[in-house]
Short mmCIF file of C-alpha atoms and ligand atoms in Angstrom, two decimals:
data_model
loop_
_atom_site.label_atom_id
_atom_site.label_comp_id
_atom_site.label_asym_id
_atom_site.label_seq_id
_atom_site.Cartn_x
_atom_site.Cartn_y
_atom_site.Cartn_z
CA LEU O 19 0.00 0.00 0.00
CA LYS O 20 2.80 2.40 0.86
CA ALA O 21 4.68 1.54 -2.32
CA ALA O 22 1.59 1.82 -4.55
CA SER O 23 0.70 5.22 -3.14
CA ASN O 24 4.39 6.32 -2.95
CA ILE O 25 3.49 7.62 0.47
CA ASP O 26 7.04 7.85 1.88
CA SER O 27 8.38 9.86 -1.07
CA GLN O 28 8.52 13.61 -1.56
CA GLU O 29 7.39 13.18 -5.17
CA GLY O 30 3.80 13.59 -6.33
CA ASN O 31 0.86 15.35 -4.69
CA GLY O 32 0.78 14.83 -0.92
CA ARG O 33 -2.95 15.24 -0.48
CA PHE O 34 -3.69 12.95 -3.41
CA LYS O 35 -1.34 10.29 -2.03
CA GLN O 36 -2.97 10.51 1.40
CA ILE O 37 -6.45 9.95 -0.04
CA LEU O 38 -5.36 7.21 -2.46
CA HIS O 39 -3.50 5.37 0.31
CA ARG O 40 -6.58 5.41 2.50
CA LEU O 41 -9.06 4.35 -0.22
CA LEU O 42 -6.78 1.55 -1.45
CA SER O 43 -6.25 0.38 2.14
CA ASP O 44 -10.00 0.26 2.73
CA LEU O 45 -10.49 -1.68 -0.51
CA PHE O 46 -7.80 -4.26 0.32
CA LYS O 47 -9.27 -4.64 3.80
CA ALA O 48 -12.75 -5.20 2.34
CA ILE O 49 -11.32 -7.86 -0.02
CA ASP O 50 -9.84 -9.66 2.99
CA ASP O 51 -12.80 -9.23 5.36
CA LEU O 52 -15.45 -10.25 2.82
CA ASP O 53 -13.21 -12.68 0.95
CA ILE O 54 -14.06 -10.91 -2.30
CA THR O 55 -13.19 -13.31 -5.14
CA PRO O 56 -11.12 -12.53 -8.25
CA ASP O 57 -14.30 -12.88 -10.35
CA GLU O 58 -15.97 -10.25 -8.17
CA VAL O 59 -13.00 -7.91 -8.35
CA TRP O 60 -12.92 -8.13 -12.17
CA ALA O 61 -16.68 -7.63 -12.35
CA GLY O 62 -16.11 -4.41 -10.42
CA ILE O 63 -13.27 -3.30 -12.71
CA ASN O 64 -15.37 -3.99 -15.80
CA TYR O 65 -18.23 -2.08 -14.22
CA LEU O 66 -16.04 1.01 -13.79
CA ASN O 67 -15.16 0.88 -17.49
CA LYS O 68 -18.87 0.67 -18.42
CA LEU O 69 -19.70 3.49 -15.98
CA GLY O 70 -17.12 5.72 -17.69
CA ARG O 71 -18.22 4.75 -21.21
CA ASP O 72 -21.78 5.68 -20.24
CA GLY O 73 -20.60 8.97 -18.74
CA GLU O 74 -22.56 8.18 -15.59
CA ALA O 75 -20.08 8.50 -12.72
CA ALA O 76 -21.75 11.69 -11.44
CA LEU O 77 -25.20 10.10 -11.81
CA LEU O 78 -24.06 7.14 -9.73
CA ALA O 79 -22.65 9.55 -7.12
CA ALA O 80 -26.15 11.00 -6.77
CA GLY O 81 -27.81 7.57 -6.64
CA LEU O 82 -25.46 6.23 -3.97
CA GLY O 83 -26.15 9.21 -1.71
CA LEU O 84 -22.55 10.43 -2.03
CA GLU O 85 -23.70 13.84 -3.30
CA LYS O 86 -26.28 14.05 -0.49
CA TYR O 87 -23.58 13.16 2.02
CA LEU O 88 -21.57 16.20 0.93
CA ASP O 89 -24.68 18.29 1.66
CA VAL O 90 -25.02 16.73 5.11
CA ARG O 91 -21.42 17.72 5.83
CA MET O 92 -21.91 21.27 4.53
CA ASP O 93 -25.07 21.60 6.67
CA ALA O 94 -23.03 20.56 9.72
CA GLU O 95 -20.27 23.04 8.86
CA ASP O 96 -22.83 25.85 8.50
CA LYS O 97 -24.35 24.95 11.85
CA GLN O 98 -20.93 25.24 13.50
CA LEU O 99 -20.45 28.65 11.91
CA GLY O 100 -23.90 29.71 13.18
CA LEU O 101 -25.06 30.13 9.58
CA GLU O 102 -28.70 29.12 9.82
CA GLY O 103 -31.95 30.46 8.42
CA GLY O 104 -31.13 30.42 4.72
CA THR O 105 -32.98 28.35 2.14
CA PRO O 106 -31.78 24.75 2.59
CA ARG O 107 -29.27 23.52 0.06
CA THR O 108 -29.82 20.36 -1.88
CA ILE O 109 -27.73 18.56 -4.48
CA GLU O 110 -26.84 20.04 -7.87
CA GLY O 111 -27.08 16.75 -9.75
CA PRO O 112 -25.27 15.98 -13.02
CA LEU O 113 -27.45 17.85 -15.53
CA TYR O 114 -26.62 21.57 -15.25
CA VAL O 115 -25.46 23.35 -18.40
CA ALA O 116 -23.61 26.67 -18.08
CA GLY O 117 -24.32 29.63 -20.33
CA ALA O 118 -28.09 30.19 -20.30
CA PRO O 119 -28.80 33.81 -21.35
CA VAL O 120 -29.30 36.10 -18.34
CA LYS O 121 -32.54 38.15 -18.49
CA GLU O 122 -33.64 41.07 -16.33
CA GLY O 123 -36.28 39.95 -13.82
CA VAL O 124 -38.23 37.53 -16.03
CA SER O 125 -37.19 34.65 -18.29
CA LYS O 126 -39.32 32.52 -20.60
CA MET O 127 -37.61 29.15 -20.49
CA ASP O 128 -39.73 26.95 -22.76
CA LEU O 129 -38.23 27.30 -26.22
CA ASP O 130 -39.55 24.01 -27.65
CA PRO O 131 -43.20 22.95 -27.82
CA ASP O 132 -44.22 20.19 -25.41
CA GLU O 133 -47.80 19.03 -25.92
CA ASN O 134 -47.92 17.11 -22.67
CA ALA O 135 -46.73 19.91 -20.37
CA GLY O 136 -48.92 22.69 -19.04
CA PRO O 137 -47.68 26.21 -18.30
CA LEU O 138 -45.95 26.89 -15.00
CA VAL O 139 -44.84 30.19 -13.50
CA ILE O 140 -42.14 30.10 -10.83
CA HIS O 141 -41.55 33.39 -9.04
CA GLY O 142 -40.47 34.95 -5.77
CA THR O 143 -37.92 37.19 -4.12
CA VAL O 144 -34.26 36.75 -3.33
CA LEU O 145 -33.79 37.85 0.27
CA ASP O 146 -30.98 38.13 2.79
CA LEU O 147 -31.17 36.77 6.34
CA ASP O 148 -32.75 40.07 7.50
CA GLY O 149 -35.57 39.66 4.96
CA LYS O 150 -34.27 42.46 2.72
CA PRO O 151 -34.42 41.99 -1.08
CA VAL O 152 -31.09 41.24 -2.75
CA GLU O 153 -30.46 43.33 -5.85
CA GLY O 154 -28.23 42.01 -8.62
CA ALA O 155 -28.58 38.36 -7.64
CA VAL O 156 -28.60 35.87 -10.53
CA VAL O 157 -31.09 32.99 -10.29
CA GLU O 158 -30.36 30.11 -12.66
CA CYS O 159 -33.05 27.50 -13.19
CA TRP O 160 -33.12 24.17 -15.02
CA HIS O 161 -35.55 21.26 -15.21
CA ALA O 162 -36.84 18.37 -17.30
CA ASN O 163 -39.61 18.28 -19.92
CA SER O 164 -42.78 16.14 -19.87
CA LYS O 165 -40.70 13.03 -20.64
CA GLY O 166 -38.32 13.66 -17.75
CA PHE O 167 -35.51 14.59 -20.17
CA TYR O 168 -33.17 17.59 -19.88
CA SER O 169 -31.98 19.58 -22.89
CA HIS O 170 -28.35 18.80 -23.81
CA PHE O 171 -28.77 15.32 -22.26
CA ASP O 172 -31.94 14.30 -24.10
CA PRO O 173 -31.55 10.81 -25.67
CA THR O 174 -34.23 11.63 -28.27
CA GLY O 175 -32.20 14.64 -29.48
CA GLU O 176 -35.46 16.61 -29.66
CA GLN O 177 -34.66 19.64 -27.49
CA THR O 178 -32.79 22.75 -28.58
CA ASP O 179 -29.94 24.29 -26.56
CA PHE O 180 -31.13 25.83 -23.30
CA ASN O 181 -34.71 24.61 -23.56
CA LEU O 182 -36.06 24.69 -19.98
CA ARG O 183 -32.90 26.44 -18.79
CA GLY O 184 -33.01 30.09 -17.77
CA ALA O 185 -31.25 32.79 -15.80
CA VAL O 186 -32.59 36.02 -14.31
CA ARG O 187 -30.90 38.99 -12.63
CA THR O 188 -32.89 40.65 -9.85
CA GLY O 189 -33.59 44.37 -9.67
CA ALA O 190 -33.87 46.46 -6.50
CA ASP O 191 -37.03 44.56 -5.47
CA GLY O 192 -35.12 41.23 -5.50
CA LYS O 193 -37.83 39.64 -7.63
CA TYR O 194 -37.35 36.85 -10.17
CA GLU O 195 -39.80 35.01 -12.44
CA PHE O 196 -39.54 32.02 -14.76
CA ARG O 197 -42.28 31.27 -17.30
CA THR O 198 -41.97 27.63 -18.20
CA LEU O 199 -43.70 24.25 -18.42
CA MET O 200 -44.45 21.71 -15.71
CA PRO O 201 -41.65 19.10 -15.49
CA VAL O 202 -41.98 15.36 -14.94
CA GLY O 203 -39.65 13.27 -12.79
CA TYR O 204 -36.38 11.87 -14.10
CA GLY O 205 -35.50 8.20 -14.50
CA CYS O 206 -31.99 6.81 -14.98
CA PRO O 207 -31.23 5.53 -18.50
CA PRO O 208 -32.56 1.93 -18.33
CA GLU O 209 -29.52 0.43 -20.08
CA GLY O 210 -26.95 2.56 -18.27
CA ALA O 211 -24.42 1.47 -15.66
CA THR O 212 -26.21 3.31 -12.84
CA GLN O 213 -29.49 1.48 -13.37
CA THR O 214 -27.59 -1.83 -13.68
CA LEU O 215 -26.13 -1.27 -10.21
CA LEU O 216 -29.47 -0.14 -8.77
CA ASP O 217 -31.12 -3.30 -10.18
CA GLU O 218 -28.54 -5.36 -8.28
CA LEU O 219 -29.59 -3.49 -5.12
CA GLY O 220 -33.29 -3.91 -5.83
CA ARG O 221 -33.67 -0.12 -6.02
CA HIS O 222 -35.39 2.13 -8.55
CA GLY O 223 -33.60 5.00 -10.27
CA ASN O 224 -36.33 7.63 -10.31
CA ARG O 225 -36.68 11.15 -9.01
CA PRO O 226 -39.90 13.06 -8.28
CA ALA O 227 -40.61 16.07 -10.52
CA HIS O 228 -38.27 18.87 -9.42
CA VAL O 229 -36.72 22.17 -10.45
CA HIS O 230 -33.05 23.09 -9.88
CA PHE O 231 -31.62 26.47 -8.92
CA PHE O 232 -28.31 28.22 -8.44
CA VAL O 233 -28.61 31.62 -6.78
CA THR O 234 -25.48 33.77 -6.85
CA SER O 235 -24.76 37.29 -5.64
CA ASP O 236 -21.48 39.16 -5.11
CA SER O 237 -22.45 39.90 -1.53
CA HIS O 238 -23.73 36.45 -0.49
CA ARG O 239 -22.83 32.78 -0.67
CA LYS O 240 -23.95 30.75 -3.65
CA LEU O 241 -27.06 28.67 -2.99
CA THR O 242 -27.51 25.34 -4.79
CA THR O 243 -31.00 23.98 -4.33
CA GLN O 244 -34.12 22.45 -5.88
CA PHE O 245 -37.78 22.23 -5.06
CA ASN O 246 -40.09 19.31 -5.68
CA ILE O 247 -43.49 19.49 -7.30
CA GLU O 248 -46.03 18.99 -4.54
CA GLY O 249 -48.05 15.79 -4.81
CA ASP O 250 -45.51 13.73 -6.77
CA PRO O 251 -45.72 10.19 -5.34
CA LEU O 252 -41.92 9.86 -5.29
CA ILE O 253 -41.32 12.95 -3.14
CA TRP O 254 -40.13 10.86 -0.20
CA ASP O 255 -38.68 8.12 -2.41
CA ASP O 256 -36.11 10.06 -4.47
CA PHE O 257 -33.26 7.81 -5.67
CA ALA O 258 -30.89 10.77 -5.15
CA TYR O 259 -32.16 11.71 -1.64
CA ALA O 260 -32.57 15.42 -2.45
CA THR O 261 -36.01 16.02 -0.90
CA ARG O 262 -36.23 18.32 2.15
CA GLU O 263 -39.27 19.52 4.15
CA ASP O 264 -38.75 23.18 3.25
CA LEU O 265 -38.36 22.46 -0.46
CA ILE O 266 -41.93 21.41 -1.34
CA PRO O 267 -43.78 24.67 -2.10
CA PRO O 268 -47.54 24.67 -2.76
CA VAL O 269 -48.69 24.67 -6.38
CA THR O 270 -51.67 26.91 -7.10
CA GLN O 271 -53.96 27.10 -10.13
CA LYS O 272 -54.28 30.53 -11.77
CA THR O 273 -55.78 32.22 -14.81
CA GLY O 274 -54.47 35.10 -16.89
CA GLY O 275 -51.73 33.10 -18.61
CA LYS O 276 -52.47 34.64 -22.02
CA GLU O 277 -51.38 38.08 -20.79
CA LEU O 278 -48.12 36.54 -19.61
CA GLY O 279 -47.50 34.96 -23.03
CA LEU O 280 -48.19 31.43 -21.75
CA LYS O 281 -49.63 28.78 -24.06
CA ALA O 282 -52.88 28.55 -22.09
CA ASP O 283 -54.85 30.98 -19.93
CA SER O 284 -55.00 28.53 -17.05
CA TYR O 285 -51.61 27.84 -15.51
CA GLN O 286 -49.91 26.54 -12.42
CA ASP O 287 -48.03 28.89 -10.12
CA ILE O 288 -45.30 28.31 -7.58
CA GLU O 289 -44.10 31.12 -5.35
CA PHE O 290 -40.72 30.43 -3.80
CA ASP O 291 -38.40 32.89 -2.06
CA PHE O 292 -34.67 32.28 -1.78
CA VAL O 293 -32.94 33.33 1.43
CA LEU O 294 -29.19 33.78 0.96
CA THR O 295 -26.54 33.56 3.65
CA PRO O 296 -23.64 35.99 4.11
CA LEU O 297 -20.06 35.50 2.98
CA VAL O 298 -17.77 33.80 5.50
CA GLU O 299 -14.83 36.07 6.31
CA GLY O 300 -15.55 37.89 3.07
CA LYS O 301 -15.51 34.67 1.03
CA ASP O 302 -18.04 32.48 -0.73
CA ASN O 303 -17.21 29.01 0.61
CA GLN O 304 -20.00 27.39 -1.44
CA ILE O 305 -18.34 27.41 -4.85
CA VAL O 306 -17.94 23.73 -5.76
CA GLN O 307 -15.55 22.90 -8.60
CA ARG O 308 -16.82 20.06 -10.77
CA LEU O 309 -16.89 19.35 -14.44
CA ARG O 310 -20.02 20.92 -15.91
CA ALA O 311 -21.42 20.96 -19.42
CA ALA O 312 -21.57 24.27 -21.29
CA ALA O 313 -23.38 25.25 -24.48
C1 LIG F 411 -31.50 14.55 -12.16
O1 LIG F 411 -32.36 15.36 -12.78
C2 LIG F 411 -31.03 14.96 -11.00
O2 LIG F 411 -31.44 16.14 -10.55
C3 LIG F 411 -30.15 14.16 -10.28
C4 LIG F 411 -29.65 14.60 -8.95
C5 LIG F 411 -29.75 12.95 -10.76
C6 LIG F 411 -30.23 12.55 -11.95
C7 LIG F 411 -31.10 13.35 -12.67
FE1 LIG F 412 -32.67 17.12 -11.95
#
């Protein structure tokens, strides 16, 4: 283990060697303790190749609760810092695409027609911990269509760039609004490596209908969150464990959609405020580096 991780040398990256030494040690120990056979080890190696070919490592991280675990740790860190009262974080997931055009106050996100999705307006105010509106915040929003597919990752190839992806900058009133269509829950690709693993566990690979957000502001920490669509039967059975009590806003039925440029007069409405937390010693400690798609 020491030789493989070159742990006693000055060469290489010390932090990387420390982590690799520990993970390899834990793996060898598991092989001993559970008497993991060569066939089982090679099945695991082959699985990793398939996982990479499918581009699903980040999807599996969500499904195994690894991404949620990082949230649990960040929640604990915030609690220690006394940083409570903001909108709860929840996982980013693997399907964000950078570069959606930033609009002032309001963004119409549905670029492609979707017969099976009704109009949805999502709106609210970005606030600080004192309840004051935050001006100049950018709210980014992304979600699936009526088939549970996200643009850029849609296996049917039917969606254009940035369909159901939007970004809005708030004015002095802190308000944001997205005019869009009601999403449907996501399911893992049935032939993909993630679903193969979940099948072996006897688990499903589905998420309830949900909408993702990043909220950024120069004067506050970045918020990564989602809300679920009230009433979805999978709300408390999300394969990625992202559901939280405070992230299930009520959905109300409204009329007047035609004046808003919606495809029907009757539409569904979700009001959801974002409460941002202050910088920590002048810094945003919520910026997570990970590979993200861009278009
Ligand atoms: C999603 O839409 C998602 O949000 C997560 C976390 C995993 C898979 C698909
Ligand atoms: Fe999602």
